[in-house]
C-alpha positions as semicolon CSV with decimal commas, in nm:
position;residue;x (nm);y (nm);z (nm)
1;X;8,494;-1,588;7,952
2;X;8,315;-1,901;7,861
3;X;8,459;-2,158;7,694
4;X;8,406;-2,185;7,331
5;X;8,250;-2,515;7,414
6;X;8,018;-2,429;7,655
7;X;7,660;-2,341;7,527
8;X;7,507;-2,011;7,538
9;X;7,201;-1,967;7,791
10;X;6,893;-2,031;7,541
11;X;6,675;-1,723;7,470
12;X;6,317;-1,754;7,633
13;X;5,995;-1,827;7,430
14;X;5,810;-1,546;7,323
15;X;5,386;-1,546;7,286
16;X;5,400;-1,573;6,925
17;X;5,558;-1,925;6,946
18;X;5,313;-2,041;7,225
19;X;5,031;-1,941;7,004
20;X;5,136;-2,103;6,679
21;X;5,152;-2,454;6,921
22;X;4,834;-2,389;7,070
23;X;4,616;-2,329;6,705
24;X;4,800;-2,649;6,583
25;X;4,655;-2,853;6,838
26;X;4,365;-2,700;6,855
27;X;4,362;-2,762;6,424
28;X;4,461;-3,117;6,467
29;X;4,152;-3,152;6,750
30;X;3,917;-3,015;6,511
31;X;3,999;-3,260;6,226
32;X;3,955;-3,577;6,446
33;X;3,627;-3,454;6,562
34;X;3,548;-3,356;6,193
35;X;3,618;-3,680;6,117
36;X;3,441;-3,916;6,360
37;X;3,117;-3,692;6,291
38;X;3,136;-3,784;5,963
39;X;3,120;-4,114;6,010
40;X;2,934;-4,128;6,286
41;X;2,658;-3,872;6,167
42;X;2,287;-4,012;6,048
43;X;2,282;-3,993;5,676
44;X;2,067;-3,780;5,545
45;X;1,927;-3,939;5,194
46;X;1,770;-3,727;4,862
47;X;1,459;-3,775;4,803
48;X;1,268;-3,600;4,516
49;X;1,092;-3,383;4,559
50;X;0,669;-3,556;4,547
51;X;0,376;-3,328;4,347
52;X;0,153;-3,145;4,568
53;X;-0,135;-3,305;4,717
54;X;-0,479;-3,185;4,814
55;X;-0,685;-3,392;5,044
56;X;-1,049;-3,338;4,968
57;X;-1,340;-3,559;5,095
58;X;-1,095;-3,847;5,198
59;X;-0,962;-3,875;4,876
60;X;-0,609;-3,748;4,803
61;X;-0,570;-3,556;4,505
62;X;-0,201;-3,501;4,286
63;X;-0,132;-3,137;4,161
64;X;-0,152;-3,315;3,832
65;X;-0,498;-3,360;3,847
66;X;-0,603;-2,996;3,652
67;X;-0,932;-2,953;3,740
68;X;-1,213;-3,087;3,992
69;X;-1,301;-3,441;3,934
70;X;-1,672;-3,566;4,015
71;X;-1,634;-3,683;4,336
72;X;-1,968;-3,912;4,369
73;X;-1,766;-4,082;4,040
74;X;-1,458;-4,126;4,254
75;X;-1,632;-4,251;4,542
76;X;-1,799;-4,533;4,329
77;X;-1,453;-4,674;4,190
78;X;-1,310;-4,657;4,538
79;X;-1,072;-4,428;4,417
80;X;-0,820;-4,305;4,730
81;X;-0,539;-4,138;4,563
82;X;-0,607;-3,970;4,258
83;X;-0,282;-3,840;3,976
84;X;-0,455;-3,816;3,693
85;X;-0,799;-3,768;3,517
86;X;-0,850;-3,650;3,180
87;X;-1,218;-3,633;2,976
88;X;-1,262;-3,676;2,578
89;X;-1,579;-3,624;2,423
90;X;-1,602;-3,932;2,130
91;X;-1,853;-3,889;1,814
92;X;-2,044;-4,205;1,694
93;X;-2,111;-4,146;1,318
94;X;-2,297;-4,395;1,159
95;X;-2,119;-4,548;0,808
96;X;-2,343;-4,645;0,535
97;X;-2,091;-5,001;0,523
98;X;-2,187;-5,254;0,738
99;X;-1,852;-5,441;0,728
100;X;-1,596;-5,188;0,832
101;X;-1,299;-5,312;0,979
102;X;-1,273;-5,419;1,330
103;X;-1,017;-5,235;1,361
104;X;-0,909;-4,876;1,264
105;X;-0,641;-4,635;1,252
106;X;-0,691;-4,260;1,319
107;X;-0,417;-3,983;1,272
108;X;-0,489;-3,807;1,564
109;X;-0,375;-3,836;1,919
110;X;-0,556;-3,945;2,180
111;X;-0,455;-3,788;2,521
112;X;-0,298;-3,498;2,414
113;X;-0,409;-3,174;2,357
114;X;-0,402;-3,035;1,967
115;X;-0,222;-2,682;1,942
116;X;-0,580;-2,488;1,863
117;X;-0,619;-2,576;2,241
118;X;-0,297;-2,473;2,323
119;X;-0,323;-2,160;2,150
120;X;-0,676;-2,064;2,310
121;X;-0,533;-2,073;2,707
122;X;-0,228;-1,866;2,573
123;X;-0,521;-1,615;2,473
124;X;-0,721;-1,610;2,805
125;X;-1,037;-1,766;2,633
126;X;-1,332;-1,842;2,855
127;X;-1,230;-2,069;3,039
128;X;-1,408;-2,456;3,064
129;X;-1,302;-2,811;3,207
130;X;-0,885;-2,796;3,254
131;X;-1,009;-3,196;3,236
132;X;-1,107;-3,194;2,878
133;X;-0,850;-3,284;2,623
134;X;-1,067;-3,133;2,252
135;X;-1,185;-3,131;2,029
136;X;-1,378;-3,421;2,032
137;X;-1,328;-3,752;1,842
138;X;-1,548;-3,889;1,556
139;X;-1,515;-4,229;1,489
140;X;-1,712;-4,424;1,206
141;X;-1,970;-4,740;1,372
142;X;-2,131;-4,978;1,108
143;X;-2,509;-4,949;1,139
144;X;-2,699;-5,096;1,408
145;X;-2,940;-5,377;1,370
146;X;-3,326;-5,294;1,426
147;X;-3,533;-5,475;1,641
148;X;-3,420;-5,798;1,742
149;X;-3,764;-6,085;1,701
150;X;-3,622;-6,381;1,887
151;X;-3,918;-6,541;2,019
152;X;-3,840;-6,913;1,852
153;X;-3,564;-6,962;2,108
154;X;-3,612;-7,042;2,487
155;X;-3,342;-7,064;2,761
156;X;-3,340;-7,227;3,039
157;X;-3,126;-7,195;3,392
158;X;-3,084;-7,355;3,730
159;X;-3,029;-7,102;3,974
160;X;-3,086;-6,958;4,329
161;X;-3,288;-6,650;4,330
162;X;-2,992;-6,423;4,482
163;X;-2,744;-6,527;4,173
164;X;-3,080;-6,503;3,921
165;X;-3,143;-6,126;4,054
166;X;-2,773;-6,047;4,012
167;X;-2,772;-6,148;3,672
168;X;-3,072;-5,972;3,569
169;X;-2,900;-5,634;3,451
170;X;-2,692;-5,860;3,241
171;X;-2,958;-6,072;3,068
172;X;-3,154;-5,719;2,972
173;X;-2,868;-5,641;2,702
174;X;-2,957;-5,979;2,518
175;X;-3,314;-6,058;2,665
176;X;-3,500;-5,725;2,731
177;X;-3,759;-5,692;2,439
178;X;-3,630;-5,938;2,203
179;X;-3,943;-6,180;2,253
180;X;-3,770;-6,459;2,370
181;X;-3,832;-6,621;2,693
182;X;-3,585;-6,711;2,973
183;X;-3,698;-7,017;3,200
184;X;-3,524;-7,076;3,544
185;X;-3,585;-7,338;3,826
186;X;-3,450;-7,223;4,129
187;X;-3,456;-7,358;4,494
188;X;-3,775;-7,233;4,719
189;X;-3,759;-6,887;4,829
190;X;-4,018;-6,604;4,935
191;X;-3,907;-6,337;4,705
192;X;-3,987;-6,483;4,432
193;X;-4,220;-6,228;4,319
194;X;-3,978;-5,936;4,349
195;X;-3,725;-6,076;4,121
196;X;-4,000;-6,155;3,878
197;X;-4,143;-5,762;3,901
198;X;-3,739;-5,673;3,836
199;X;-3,763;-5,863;3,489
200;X;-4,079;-5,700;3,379
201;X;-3,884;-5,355;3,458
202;X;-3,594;-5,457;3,218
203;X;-3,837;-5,594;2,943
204;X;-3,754;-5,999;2,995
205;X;-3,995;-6,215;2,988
206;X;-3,907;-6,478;3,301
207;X;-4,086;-6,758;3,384
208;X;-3,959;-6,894;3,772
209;X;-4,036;-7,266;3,897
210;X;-3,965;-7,367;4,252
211;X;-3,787;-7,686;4,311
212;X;-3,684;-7,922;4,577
213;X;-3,448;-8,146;4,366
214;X;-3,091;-8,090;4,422
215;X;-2,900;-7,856;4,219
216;X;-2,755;-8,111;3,958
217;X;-3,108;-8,291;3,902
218;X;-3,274;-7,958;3,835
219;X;-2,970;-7,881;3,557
220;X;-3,131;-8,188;3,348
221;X;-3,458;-8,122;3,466
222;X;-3,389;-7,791;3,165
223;X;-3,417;-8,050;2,917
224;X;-3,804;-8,186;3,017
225;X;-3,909;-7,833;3,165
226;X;-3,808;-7,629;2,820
227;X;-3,962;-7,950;2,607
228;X;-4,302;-7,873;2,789
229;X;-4,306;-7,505;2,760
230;X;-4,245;-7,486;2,390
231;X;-4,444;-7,284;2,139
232;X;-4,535;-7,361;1,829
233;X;-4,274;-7,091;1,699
234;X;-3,995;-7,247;1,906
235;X;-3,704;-7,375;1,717
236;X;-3,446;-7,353;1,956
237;X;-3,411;-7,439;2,314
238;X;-3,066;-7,339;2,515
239;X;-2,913;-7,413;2,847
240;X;-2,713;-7,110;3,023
241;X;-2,527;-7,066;3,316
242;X;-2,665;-6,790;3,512
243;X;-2,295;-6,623;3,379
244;X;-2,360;-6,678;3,069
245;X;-2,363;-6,345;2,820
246;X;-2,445;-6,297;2,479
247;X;-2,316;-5,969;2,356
248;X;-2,582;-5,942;2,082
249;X;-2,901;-6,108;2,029
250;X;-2,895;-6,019;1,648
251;X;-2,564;-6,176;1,575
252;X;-2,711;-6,504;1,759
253;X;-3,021;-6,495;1,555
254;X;-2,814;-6,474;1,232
255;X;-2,529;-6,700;1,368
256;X;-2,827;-7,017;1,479
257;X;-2,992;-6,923;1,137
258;X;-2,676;-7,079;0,939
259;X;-2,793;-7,463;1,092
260;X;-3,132;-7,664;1,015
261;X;-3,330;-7,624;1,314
262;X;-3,573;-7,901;1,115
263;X;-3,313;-8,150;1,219
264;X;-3,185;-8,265;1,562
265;X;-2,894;-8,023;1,622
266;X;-2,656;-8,002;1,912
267;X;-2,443;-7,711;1,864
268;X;-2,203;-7,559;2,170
269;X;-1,882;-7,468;2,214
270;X;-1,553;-7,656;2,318
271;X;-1,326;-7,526;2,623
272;X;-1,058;-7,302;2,503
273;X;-0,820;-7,523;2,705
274;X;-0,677;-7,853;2,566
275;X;-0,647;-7,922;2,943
276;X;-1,057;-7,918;2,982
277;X;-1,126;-8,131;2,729
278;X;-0,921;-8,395;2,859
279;X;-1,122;-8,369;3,189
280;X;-1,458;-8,350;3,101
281;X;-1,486;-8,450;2,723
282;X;-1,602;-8,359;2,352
283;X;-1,896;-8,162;2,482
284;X;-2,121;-7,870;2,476
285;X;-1,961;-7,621;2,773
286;X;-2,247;-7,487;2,918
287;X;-2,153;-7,163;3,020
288;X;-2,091;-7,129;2,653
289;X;-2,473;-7,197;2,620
290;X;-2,591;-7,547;2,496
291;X;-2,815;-7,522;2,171
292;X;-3,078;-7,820;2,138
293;X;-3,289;-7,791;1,823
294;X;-3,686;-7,843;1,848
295;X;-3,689;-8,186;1,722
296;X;-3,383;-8,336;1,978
297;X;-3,554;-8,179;2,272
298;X;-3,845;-8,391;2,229
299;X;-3,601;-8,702;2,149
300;X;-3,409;-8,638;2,521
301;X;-3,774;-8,561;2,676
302;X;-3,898;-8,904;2,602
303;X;-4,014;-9,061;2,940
304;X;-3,801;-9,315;2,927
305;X;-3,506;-9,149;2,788
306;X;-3,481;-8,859;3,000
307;X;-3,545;-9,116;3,341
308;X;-3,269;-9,318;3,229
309;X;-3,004;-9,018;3,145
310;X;-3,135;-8,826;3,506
311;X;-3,000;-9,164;3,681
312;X;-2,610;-9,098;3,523
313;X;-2,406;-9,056;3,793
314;X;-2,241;-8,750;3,578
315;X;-2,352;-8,378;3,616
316;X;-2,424;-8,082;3,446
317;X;-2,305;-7,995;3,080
318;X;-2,160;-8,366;3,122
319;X;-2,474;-8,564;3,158
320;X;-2,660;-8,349;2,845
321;X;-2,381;-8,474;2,632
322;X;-2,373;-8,821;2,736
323;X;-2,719;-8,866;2,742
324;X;-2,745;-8,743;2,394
325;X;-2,462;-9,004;2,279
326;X;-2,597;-9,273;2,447
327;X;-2,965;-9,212;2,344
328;X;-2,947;-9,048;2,001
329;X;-2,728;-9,039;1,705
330;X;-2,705;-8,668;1,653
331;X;-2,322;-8,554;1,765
332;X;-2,199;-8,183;1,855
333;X;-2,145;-7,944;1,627
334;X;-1,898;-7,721;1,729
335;X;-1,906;-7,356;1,748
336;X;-1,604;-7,202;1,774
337;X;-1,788;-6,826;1,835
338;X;-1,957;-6,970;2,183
339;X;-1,713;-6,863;2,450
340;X;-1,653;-7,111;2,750
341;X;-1,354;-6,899;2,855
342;X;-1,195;-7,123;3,084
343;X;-0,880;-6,810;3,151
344;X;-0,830;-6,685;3,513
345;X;-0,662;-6,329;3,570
346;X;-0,622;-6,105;3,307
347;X;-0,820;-6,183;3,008
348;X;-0,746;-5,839;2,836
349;X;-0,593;-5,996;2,516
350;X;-0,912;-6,189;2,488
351;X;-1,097;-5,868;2,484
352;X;-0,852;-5,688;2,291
353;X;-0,764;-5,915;2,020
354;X;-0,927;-5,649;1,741
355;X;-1,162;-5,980;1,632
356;X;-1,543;-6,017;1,547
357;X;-1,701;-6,019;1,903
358;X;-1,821;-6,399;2,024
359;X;-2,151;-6,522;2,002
360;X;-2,123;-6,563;2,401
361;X;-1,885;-6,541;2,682
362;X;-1,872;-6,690;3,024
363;X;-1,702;-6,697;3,359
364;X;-1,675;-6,295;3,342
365;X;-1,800;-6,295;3,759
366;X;-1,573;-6,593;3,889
367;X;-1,271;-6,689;3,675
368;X;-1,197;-6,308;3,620
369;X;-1,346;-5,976;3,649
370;X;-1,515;-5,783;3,327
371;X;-1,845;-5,612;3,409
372;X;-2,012;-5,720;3,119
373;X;-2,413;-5,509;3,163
374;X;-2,101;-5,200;3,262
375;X;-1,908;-5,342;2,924
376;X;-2,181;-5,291;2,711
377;X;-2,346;-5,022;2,817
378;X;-2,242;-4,819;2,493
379;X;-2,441;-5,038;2,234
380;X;-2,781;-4,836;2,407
381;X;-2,611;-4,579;2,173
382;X;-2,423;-4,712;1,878
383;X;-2,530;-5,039;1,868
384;X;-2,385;-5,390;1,916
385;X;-2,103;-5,356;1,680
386;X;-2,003;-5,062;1,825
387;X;-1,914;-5,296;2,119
388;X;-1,495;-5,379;2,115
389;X;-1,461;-5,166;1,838
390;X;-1,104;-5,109;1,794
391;X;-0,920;-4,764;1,682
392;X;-0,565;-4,677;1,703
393;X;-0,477;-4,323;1,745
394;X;-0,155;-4,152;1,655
395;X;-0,002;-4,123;1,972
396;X;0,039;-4,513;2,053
397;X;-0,321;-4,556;2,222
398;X;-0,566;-4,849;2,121
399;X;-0,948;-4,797;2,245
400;X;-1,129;-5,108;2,285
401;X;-1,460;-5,024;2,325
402;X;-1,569;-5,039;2,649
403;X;-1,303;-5,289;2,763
404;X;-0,953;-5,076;2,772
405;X;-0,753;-4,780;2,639
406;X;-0,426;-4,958;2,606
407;X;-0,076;-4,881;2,438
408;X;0,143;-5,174;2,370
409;X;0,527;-5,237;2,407
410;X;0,551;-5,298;2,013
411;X;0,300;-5,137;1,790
412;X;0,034;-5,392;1,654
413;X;-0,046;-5,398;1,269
414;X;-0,399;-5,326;1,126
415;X;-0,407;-5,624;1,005
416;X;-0,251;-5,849;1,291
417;X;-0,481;-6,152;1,374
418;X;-0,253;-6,280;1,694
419;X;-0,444;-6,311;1,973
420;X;-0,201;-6,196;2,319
421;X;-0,183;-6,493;2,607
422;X;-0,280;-6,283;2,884
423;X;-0,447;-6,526;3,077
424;X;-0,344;-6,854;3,302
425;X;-0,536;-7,156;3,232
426;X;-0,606;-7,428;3,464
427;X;-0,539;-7,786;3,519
428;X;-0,128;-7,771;3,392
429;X;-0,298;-7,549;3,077
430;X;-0,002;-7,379;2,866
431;X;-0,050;-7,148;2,620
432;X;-0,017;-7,435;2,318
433;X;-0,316;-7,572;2,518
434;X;-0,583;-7,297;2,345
435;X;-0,380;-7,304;2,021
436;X;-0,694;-7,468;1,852
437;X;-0,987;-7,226;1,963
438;X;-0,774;-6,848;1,982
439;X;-0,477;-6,948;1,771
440;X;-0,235;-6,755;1,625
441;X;-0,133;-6,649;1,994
442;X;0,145;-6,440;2,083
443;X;0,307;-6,379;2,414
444;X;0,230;-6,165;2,701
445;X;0,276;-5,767;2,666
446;X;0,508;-5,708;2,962
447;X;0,522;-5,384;2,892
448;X;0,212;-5,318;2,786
449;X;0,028;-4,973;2,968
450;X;-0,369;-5,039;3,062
451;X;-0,647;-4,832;3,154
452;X;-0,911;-5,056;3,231
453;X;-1,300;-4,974;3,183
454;X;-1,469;-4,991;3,554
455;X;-1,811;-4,838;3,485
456;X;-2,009;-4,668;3,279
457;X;-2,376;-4,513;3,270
458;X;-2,638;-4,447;2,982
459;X;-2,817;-4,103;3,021
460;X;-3,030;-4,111;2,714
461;X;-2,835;-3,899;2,460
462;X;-2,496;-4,016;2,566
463;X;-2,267;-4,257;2,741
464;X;-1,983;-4,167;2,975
465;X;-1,724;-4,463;3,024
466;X;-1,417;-4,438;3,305
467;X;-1,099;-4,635;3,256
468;X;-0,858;-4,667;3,498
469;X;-0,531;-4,745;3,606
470;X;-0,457;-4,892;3,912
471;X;-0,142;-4,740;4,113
472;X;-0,172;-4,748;4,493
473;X;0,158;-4,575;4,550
474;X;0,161;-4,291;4,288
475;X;-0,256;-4,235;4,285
476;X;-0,489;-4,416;4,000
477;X;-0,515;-4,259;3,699
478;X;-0,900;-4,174;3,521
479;X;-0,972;-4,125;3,150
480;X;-1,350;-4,082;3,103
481;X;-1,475;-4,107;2,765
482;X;-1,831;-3,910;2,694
483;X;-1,951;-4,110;2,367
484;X;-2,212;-3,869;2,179
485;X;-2,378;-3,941;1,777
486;X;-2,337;-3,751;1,499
């Protein structure tokens, strides 16, 4: 017998045991390898989840998009991705006032569909253009001036032939069959004669003289050459830039009509900048256009006046205003509706202020982009003051006409004269710098939402306009506007 001390032999393990030890290791093996895969593992990231796209004739188009753009149209604004384009047919109605407002508020929307439109694709009506938000528009235009007569004013411009052809489109909206006469001294070249046929086309009469003299010397030789070209109807003789633009003719008539062309007159228009004038001086900007009445022309064309003032060392604008100060007593009168527009960039709150249009604008090709023969295309149907016409619609959107559809970060008053500082100015220019040509001024629209007016084409009974939006990631965004009258 064993000793109550002595242990008993130990029972041997049975396959149930061995099991349980075998799924616990194999348990705990699973959970490290669980665990270093997890942190090991490439993340996988959530993206969401992009619209459709459609690539058709190299140009990429959103599942946004509703119906089947024009595709020659999209080509010719270099569109590549496309998310959006809506159409809205706009009604000119003529008003029997001729001062409306600039600006005007409408209680309808402007890109979104009214609920009789809603209603008829419920119905399964015939079906037209998914693109067209209706029913059209009608908005009220003051009436348009008849025939502009402005024979008794000459202008005059020193040029190559290249930049004189490429301004010709632009010079039809003021010059083409108004009467008056453009003169331009450019720099020898063969094709003289083919430029000349294009003005006869668009209805200006052009007169072209071939120089040798150096750009600067032909700028004053204006002054002489416009003195011995005058009519006997001439009153008024100007100096452009071949950038210069005068969005009507008929407000210019009217606006030089206010002074004494009798007297010797020197009327222009400061620099918007502060900065500018400190450069070049109390002047006459002559992209602004440089009026010289009948009776000072001949003063400055005097032999020995104009020989003395074509020996200043200064140039340009510069050298019209000091010669006149030096040989005359008449001084400038200033202008505040002739447009300089010495603003780089974005010049949209220029353009958008909701004010009467200038007399003339300038720089449009160099200091910033605005199109301004694509800008004014729609006056060929509603006339010039149909031209930055301003409505607001009901649904935040503000149509300048034929500059932007825009909607701001704070709604802007009917009657709201600020002007917005879009624009940089040059030479240390802040914005207190063009307090005393724009002012009031308010700041930049950071959030402010732009569809910007790229082209636009006359076909006889109506005007189509596109704005666009610019997004290179997401696609650019079209709103064409297809401007009918009443």
């Amino acid at each position: 017998m064993l000793s109550k001390f002595e242990e008993k032999p130990r029972p041997a393990m049975g396959a149930s045991w061995m099991w349980k030890r075998r799924v616990l290791r194999f348990s705990v093996a699973l959970l490290l390898v669980a665990g270093f895969s997890y942190e090991l593992w490439p993340r996988v990231e959530y993206k969401p989840v992009e619209p459709a796209t459609e690539v058709i004739q190299n140009i990429t188009i959103t599942s946004d998009v509703k119906c089947e753009p024009d595709f020659d149209v999209l080509r010719r604004l270099d569109i590549r991705k496309l998310s959006q384009y809506e159409r809205r047919e706009m009604i000119a109605a003529r008003s029997s006032e001729s001062d409306l407002p600039v600006r005007q508020r409408l209680n309808i929307p402007l890109l979104q569909q009214q609920s009789s439109s809603d209603g008829a694709r419920k119905l399964d009506l015939p079906s037209q253009d998914d693109c067209y938000i209706t029913p059209p528009v009608t908005v009220q235009v003051p009436p348009s001036p008849g025939n502009v007569d402005a024979s008794h004013i000459d202008f005059g411009v020193a040029t190559t032939l290249e930049r004189l052809n490429d301004s010709l489109d632009a010079f039809t909206h003021w010059a083409g069959y108004t009467r008056t006469r453009i003169f331009a001294l450019i720099e020898p070249d063969e094709r003289v004669e083919e430029v000349q046929a294009k003005a006869d086309s668009l209805g200006i009469n052009l007169f072209v003289t071939q120089s040798d003299e150096e750009y600067q010397t032909r700028y004053f030789s204006l002054v002489a050459h416009l003195a011995k070209n005058m009519r006997p109807r001439t009153r008024w003789a100007c100096v452009i830039d071949d950038d210069t633009f005068f969005p009507s003719m008929a407000a210019l008539v009217d606006a030089l009509a206010e002074y004494d062309a009798t007297k010797p007159m020197y009327i222009g228009g400061l620099s918007e900048s502060v900065s500018q004038i400190g450069i070049f001086g109390m002047m006459g900007f002559g992209g602004a256009g440089v009026f010289l009445s009948r009776p000072l022309v001949l003063e400055l064309s005097n032999h020995d006046v104009f020989e003395a003032c074509q020996a200043m060392p200064h140039t340009g604008d510069r050298r019209i205003s000091l010669c006149i100060y030096q040989h005359t007593s008449t001084k400038l009168t200033v202008d505040h509706r002739l447009r300089q527009l010495d603003m780089r960039a974005d010049v949209s709150g220029f353009f958008e202020s909701g004010r009467e249009p200038p007399l003339s604008v300038h720089h449009w090709k160099s200091w910033f982009q605005a199109d301004m023969a694509k800008l004014s295309i729609i006056t060929n149907l509603c006339g010039d003051k149909c031209f930055l016409r301003q409505w607001q619609f009901s649904d935040g959107w503000t149509l300048t006409n034929g500059f932007s559809i825009a909607k701001y970060s704070t709604e802007i008053d009917l009657d709201d004269k600020t002007m917005e500082v879009s624009w940089v100015g040059d030479n240390g220019a802040v914005d207190e710098s063009f307090m005393h040509a724009l002012g009031p001024l308010r700041p930049k629209d950071m959030g402010k939402f732009s569809y910007i007016l790229e082209d636009s084409a006359f076909f006889g009974n109506h005007v189509r306009q596109w704005y666009v939006h610019r997004d290179a990631e997401n696609g650019d965004q079209i709103i064409e506007l297809i401007w009918k009258t009443a």
